[in-house]
Amino acid sequence: MSLTDNHGNITRTLTKPCPVHRYFFFQAHGNGKHRQGILGGNMANLLKFEVGLMYENMKGIYEVISIDDDSMLIRWKDGNEIVTTVDLQSRIIERMTREKESEKQEKDEKQQKRKEHKKKGSAGFSGFKSADFKDTSKDTDWRRQDNIGSAVIKQLRTGRTAFSSRAILRQPEVHWMDGKRHNRQGSNYGIGFFARVDQKSLYYGIHIQRSAADRRDELEGWNPFKIWLARKENENWLKQIVVAHDLIIHDASMKSFTHDITVHDKDWELKSDKIQNKIESLSSFLAALSDSRQIDLRIQKVTSKEETLAKGENIVEEISTLFNRLMPLYELASVPVDAK
């Protein structure tokens, strides 16, 4: 079978259709303008190729040079030519159109999911859920910055600190502190506010950490706190807050002391099983601890799971209220000793 060009000249003798591979979405081009291919239905029966029109596939824009029954010669801009069949090209266009439509549908679905996720996240904190109370952070949303993180920050009262929140890696815990301190101190030492859950309770308050491995925290948390606490009026102020908010003082690392410190009859008290040991001075007690041991001091409020769930989103106000009461301690102890 012979093919002829637009001038009637024989261009090539057809022996068998040449294979065509990997085509993009079909477009026809004519008279300097794109003419869109037919979409939907049985395109093999609807599409009509015309000599002189330009079409586009993966290899680029090509021109139909000649058509002879069910065969046609096509040429790309680089001069490359192939002989193919009308039926094959129609089926290629039909297949690639379906793929294009499928890609568009998938893209639209992803965009819709992102919108739904963003809408869900922007709803903010609406209270803890029962499933949040566990010893891991898996499958929880409450630690997010656009959840309890920002909800608490909006209610903090401070004139000089721009707070940010950070979820602690693989822990059901969030820290709040000056955004600049986040970048400088990390989460393993220093000072900041926190909220944490386990299977039974919610814990929130202020933490002051000393790392046995890195003494830098002594300049940004522990030492400033000890200097502040050494003044009698400051220790009395802290004692009043512990009583007013029913707080406990706890070493979360369990490496410097293992029992909670509370206030009983205006005195500090270390609870050891059924024995209560009076502490004359909290400052002296902490100063006597070994300097070589890690400590994660937590001045915290503890509320049960049931009580926390019952409060709903109002728990944010209670958390923020305590943070604001403890803000003077944070602002003084978060300043490095050598910066005072």
Coordinates of C-alpha atoms in Angstrom, one line a residue:
M1 CA 0.0 0.0 0.0
S2 CA 1.4 3.4 -0.9
L3 CA 0.9 6.7 0.9
T4 CA 0.9 10.1 -0.9
D5 CA 1.6 13.5 0.4
N6 CA -0.5 16.6 -0.2
H7 CA 0.9 17.0 -3.7
G8 CA 0.1 13.4 -4.7
N9 CA 3.7 12.2 -4.5
I10 CA 4.3 8.7 -3.2
T11 CA 6.1 9.1 0.2
R12 CA 6.4 5.6 1.6
T13 CA 5.2 2.0 1.0
L14 CA 3.3 0.7 4.0
T15 CA 4.4 -2.8 5.1
K16 CA 3.1 -2.8 8.7
P17 CA 2.0 -0.2 11.2
C18 CA 4.9 1.2 13.3
P19 CA 4.4 1.0 17.1
V20 CA 3.7 4.3 18.9
H21 CA 4.7 4.5 22.6
R22 CA 3.7 6.7 25.6
Y23 CA 1.5 9.6 24.4
F24 CA 0.3 12.6 26.3
F25 CA -3.2 14.0 26.3
F26 CA -4.4 14.7 22.8
Q27 CA -4.7 18.1 21.3
A28 CA -5.3 19.1 17.6
H29 CA -3.8 22.3 16.2
G30 CA -5.0 24.0 13.1
N31 CA -4.7 27.5 11.5
G32 CA -2.6 28.6 14.3
K33 CA -5.2 27.7 16.9
H34 CA -5.6 24.6 19.2
R35 CA -8.6 22.5 18.5
Q36 CA -9.4 20.3 21.5
G37 CA -10.0 16.5 20.9
I38 CA -13.3 14.9 21.6
L39 CA -13.7 13.8 25.2
G40 CA -15.7 10.9 26.6
G41 CA -17.7 8.2 24.8
N42 CA -16.1 6.0 22.3
M43 CA -13.4 8.3 20.9
A44 CA -12.2 5.7 18.3
N45 CA -15.6 6.2 16.6
L46 CA -15.9 9.9 17.1
L47 CA -12.4 11.2 16.4
K48 CA -11.5 12.2 12.9
F49 CA -7.9 12.9 11.8
E50 CA -7.4 15.4 9.1
V51 CA -4.4 16.0 6.8
G52 CA -2.5 19.2 7.6
L53 CA -3.7 19.4 11.2
M54 CA -1.3 19.3 14.1
Y55 CA -1.8 16.9 17.0
E56 CA 0.2 16.5 20.2
N57 CA 1.5 13.4 22.1
M58 CA 4.4 12.6 24.4
K59 CA 7.0 13.1 21.7
G60 CA 5.6 16.6 20.9
I61 CA 3.5 18.3 18.3
Y62 CA 3.2 16.4 15.0
E63 CA 1.4 16.9 11.7
V64 CA -0.7 14.4 9.8
I65 CA 1.1 14.3 6.4
S66 CA -1.2 11.9 4.6
I67 CA -4.0 9.4 5.2
D68 CA -4.8 6.3 3.2
D69 CA -7.8 4.3 4.4
D70 CA -6.9 3.3 8.0
S71 CA -3.2 4.3 7.8
M72 CA -1.5 7.6 8.1
L73 CA 1.9 9.2 8.0
I74 CA 2.7 11.6 10.8
R75 CA 5.8 13.9 11.2
W76 CA 7.2 15.6 14.3
K77 CA 8.9 19.0 14.2
D78 CA 12.3 17.4 14.3
G79 CA 11.5 15.7 10.9
N80 CA 11.0 12.2 12.4
E81 CA 8.2 10.4 10.6
I82 CA 6.3 7.2 11.3
V83 CA 3.5 5.3 9.6
T84 CA 0.8 4.3 12.0
T85 CA -2.9 3.5 11.9
V86 CA -5.9 5.7 12.5
D87 CA -7.4 3.1 14.8
L88 CA -4.2 2.9 16.9
Q89 CA -3.9 6.7 17.3
S90 CA -7.6 7.0 18.2
R91 CA -7.2 4.3 20.9
I92 CA -4.1 6.0 22.2
I93 CA -5.9 9.3 22.5
E94 CA -8.9 7.6 24.2
R95 CA -6.6 5.8 26.7
M96 CA -4.6 8.9 27.4
T97 CA -7.7 11.0 27.8
R98 CA -9.0 8.5 30.4
E99 CA -5.6 8.7 32.2
K100 CA -5.6 12.5 32.1
E101 CA -9.1 12.5 33.6
S102 CA -8.1 10.0 36.2
E103 CA -5.1 12.2 37.2
K104 CA -7.3 15.2 37.4
Q105 CA -9.8 13.4 39.6
E106 CA -7.0 12.1 41.9
K107 CA -5.6 15.7 42.1
D108 CA -9.1 17.1 42.9
E109 CA -9.6 14.5 45.6
K110 CA -6.2 15.3 47.2
Q111 CA -7.0 19.0 47.2
Q112 CA -10.4 18.3 48.8
K113 CA -8.7 16.2 51.5
R114 CA -6.2 19.0 52.2
K115 CA -9.0 21.5 52.5
E116 CA -10.9 19.2 54.9
H117 CA -7.7 18.6 56.9
K118 CA -7.0 22.3 57.1
K119 CA -10.6 23.0 58.1
K120 CA -10.4 20.4 60.8
G121 CA -7.1 21.8 62.1
S122 CA -8.3 25.4 62.1
A123 CA -11.2 24.4 64.4
G124 CA -8.7 24.6 67.3
F125 CA -8.9 22.9 70.6
S126 CA -12.3 21.7 71.7
G127 CA -11.2 19.7 74.8
F128 CA -9.4 16.5 75.4
K129 CA -10.9 13.2 74.2
S130 CA -10.9 10.0 76.1
A131 CA -8.5 8.5 73.6
D132 CA -5.9 11.2 74.3
F133 CA -5.2 9.7 77.7
K134 CA -2.4 7.3 77.1
D135 CA 1.3 7.0 77.4
T136 CA 2.1 7.6 73.8
S137 CA 1.5 10.4 71.3
K138 CA 0.3 8.0 68.6
D139 CA -3.0 9.0 66.8
T140 CA -3.4 12.3 68.8
D141 CA -4.2 15.8 67.6
W142 CA -4.2 17.8 70.9
R143 CA -0.4 18.5 70.9
R144 CA -0.5 20.4 67.6
Q145 CA 0.4 24.1 67.4
D146 CA -3.0 24.9 66.0
N147 CA -4.7 22.9 68.7
I148 CA -4.0 23.3 72.4
G149 CA -0.7 25.1 71.6
S150 CA -2.2 28.3 70.1
A151 CA -5.3 28.1 72.4
V152 CA -3.1 28.5 75.5
I153 CA -0.8 31.1 73.9
K154 CA -3.8 33.4 73.2
Q155 CA -4.5 33.6 76.9
L156 CA -0.9 34.1 78.2
R157 CA -0.2 37.6 79.6
T158 CA 3.4 38.7 79.1
G159 CA 4.8 41.9 77.9
R160 CA 8.2 40.8 76.5
T161 CA 7.9 37.2 75.4
A162 CA 6.5 35.8 72.1
F163 CA 5.6 32.3 73.1
S164 CA 5.5 29.2 70.8
S165 CA 4.5 25.7 71.5
R166 CA 6.3 22.4 70.7
A167 CA 5.1 18.8 70.9
I168 CA 7.7 16.6 72.5
L169 CA 8.8 13.8 70.2
R170 CA 7.0 10.6 70.8
Q171 CA 5.7 11.9 74.1
P172 CA 2.1 12.9 75.1
E173 CA 3.5 16.3 76.1
V174 CA 3.6 19.9 74.9
H175 CA 6.0 22.6 76.0
W176 CA 5.5 26.4 75.8
M177 CA 8.4 28.9 75.9
D178 CA 9.9 31.9 74.2
G179 CA 10.2 31.1 70.6
K180 CA 13.9 32.0 70.6
R181 CA 14.6 29.7 73.5
H182 CA 13.0 26.8 71.6
N183 CA 15.7 27.1 69.0
R184 CA 18.5 27.6 71.6
Q185 CA 17.7 25.1 74.3
G186 CA 15.7 22.3 72.8
S187 CA 13.4 20.2 74.9
N188 CA 15.9 18.3 77.2
Y189 CA 17.0 21.2 79.4
G190 CA 16.1 24.7 80.5
I191 CA 12.7 26.1 81.6
G192 CA 9.2 26.3 80.1
F193 CA 5.6 25.6 80.7
F194 CA 4.2 22.1 79.9
A195 CA 1.1 19.9 79.7
R196 CA 1.3 16.2 79.7
V197 CA -1.2 13.3 79.9
D198 CA -1.0 9.6 80.9
Q199 CA -3.7 7.0 81.1
K200 CA -5.2 8.5 84.3
S201 CA -4.5 12.2 84.5
L202 CA -3.5 15.6 83.0
Y203 CA -0.4 17.3 84.4
Y204 CA 0.4 21.0 83.7
G205 CA 2.6 23.7 85.1
I206 CA 6.2 24.8 84.8
H207 CA 9.3 22.6 84.5
I208 CA 13.0 23.5 85.3
Q209 CA 15.5 20.9 84.0
R210 CA 19.1 20.2 84.7
S211 CA 20.9 17.8 82.4
A212 CA 23.8 15.8 83.7
A213 CA 25.3 15.7 80.2
D214 CA 25.1 19.4 79.2
R215 CA 25.8 22.1 81.7
R216 CA 24.5 24.8 79.4
D217 CA 21.0 24.5 81.0
E218 CA 22.5 25.7 84.3
L219 CA 22.8 29.1 82.8
E220 CA 19.3 29.2 81.3
G221 CA 17.1 27.5 83.8
W222 CA 18.4 25.7 86.9
N223 CA 21.0 28.2 88.3
P224 CA 18.8 31.2 87.8
F225 CA 16.0 29.4 89.5
K226 CA 18.1 28.4 92.5
I227 CA 19.3 32.0 92.8
W228 CA 15.7 33.3 92.6
L229 CA 14.5 30.7 95.1
A230 CA 17.2 31.5 97.6
R231 CA 15.4 34.8 98.5
K232 CA 13.0 34.1 101.3
E233 CA 10.2 36.3 99.8
N234 CA 10.4 34.3 96.5
E235 CA 10.1 31.0 98.3
N236 CA 7.1 32.2 100.2
W237 CA 5.5 33.5 97.0
L238 CA 5.9 30.1 95.4
K239 CA 4.5 28.4 98.5
Q240 CA 1.4 30.6 98.3
I241 CA 0.8 29.6 94.7
V242 CA 1.3 25.9 95.5
V243 CA -1.3 26.2 98.2
A244 CA -3.8 28.3 96.1
H245 CA -3.7 26.0 93.1
D246 CA -3.2 22.7 95.0
L247 CA 0.1 22.0 93.2
I248 CA 2.8 19.4 93.8
I249 CA 6.6 19.6 93.2
H250 CA 7.9 16.5 91.4
D251 CA 11.1 15.2 89.8
A252 CA 9.9 13.7 86.6
S253 CA 13.3 12.2 86.0
M254 CA 13.1 10.3 89.4
K255 CA 16.9 10.7 89.7
S256 CA 17.3 13.4 92.3
F257 CA 14.3 12.7 94.5
T258 CA 11.4 10.2 94.1
H259 CA 8.6 11.6 96.2
D260 CA 6.3 14.6 95.8
I261 CA 6.8 17.8 97.7
T262 CA 3.6 19.6 98.9
V263 CA 2.6 22.2 101.5
H264 CA 1.1 21.0 104.8
D265 CA 0.3 23.5 107.6
K266 CA 2.3 26.2 105.9
D267 CA 5.4 24.0 105.7
W268 CA 7.0 22.1 102.8
E269 CA 6.5 18.4 103.1
L270 CA 8.1 15.5 101.3
K271 CA 5.7 12.6 101.1
S272 CA 7.4 9.2 101.5
D273 CA 4.8 6.5 101.5
K274 CA 2.9 7.0 104.8
I275 CA 5.6 9.1 106.3
Q276 CA 5.6 12.9 105.8
N277 CA 9.0 14.6 106.2
K278 CA 9.0 18.3 106.9
I279 CA 11.3 20.4 104.7
E280 CA 12.4 23.6 106.4
S281 CA 13.5 25.3 103.2
L282 CA 12.8 24.2 99.6
S283 CA 15.8 26.2 98.5
S284 CA 18.1 24.4 100.9
F285 CA 16.6 21.0 100.0
L286 CA 17.3 21.5 96.3
A287 CA 20.7 23.0 96.9
A288 CA 21.7 19.8 98.8
L289 CA 20.9 17.6 95.8
S290 CA 23.8 16.1 93.9
D291 CA 25.1 18.3 91.1
S292 CA 25.9 15.3 89.0
R293 CA 22.4 14.0 88.8
Q294 CA 19.8 15.0 86.2
I295 CA 16.6 16.7 87.5
D296 CA 13.4 17.5 85.8
L297 CA 11.6 19.6 88.4
R298 CA 7.9 20.0 87.8
I299 CA 5.7 22.5 89.7
Q300 CA 2.4 21.1 88.5
K301 CA -1.3 20.7 88.8
V302 CA -2.8 17.2 88.5
T303 CA -6.4 16.7 87.3
S304 CA -8.0 13.3 86.7
K305 CA -9.0 12.1 83.3
E306 CA -12.7 12.3 84.3
E307 CA -12.4 15.8 85.6
T308 CA -10.4 17.0 82.6
L309 CA -12.9 15.5 80.1
A310 CA -15.8 17.2 82.0
K311 CA -14.2 20.6 81.7
G312 CA -14.1 20.4 77.9
E313 CA -12.4 23.3 76.2
N314 CA -12.6 25.3 79.5
I315 CA -9.5 23.4 80.6
V316 CA -7.5 25.8 78.5
E317 CA -8.5 28.7 80.7
E318 CA -7.4 26.8 83.8
I319 CA -4.0 25.9 82.2
S320 CA -3.5 29.5 81.1
T321 CA -4.4 30.9 84.5
L322 CA -1.8 28.8 86.2
F323 CA 0.8 29.7 83.6
N324 CA 0.1 33.4 84.1
R325 CA 0.5 33.0 87.9
L326 CA 3.9 31.4 87.4
M327 CA 5.0 33.8 84.7
P328 CA 7.2 35.9 87.0
L329 CA 9.2 32.8 87.9
Y330 CA 9.5 31.9 84.2
E331 CA 10.6 35.4 83.2
L332 CA 13.3 35.6 85.9
A333 CA 14.6 32.0 85.7
S334 CA 14.7 32.0 81.9
V335 CA 17.3 34.8 81.8
P336 CA 20.9 33.4 81.7
V337 CA 22.9 34.2 84.9
D338 CA 25.6 36.0 82.9
A339 CA 22.9 38.2 81.3
K340 CA 21.6 39.6 84.6

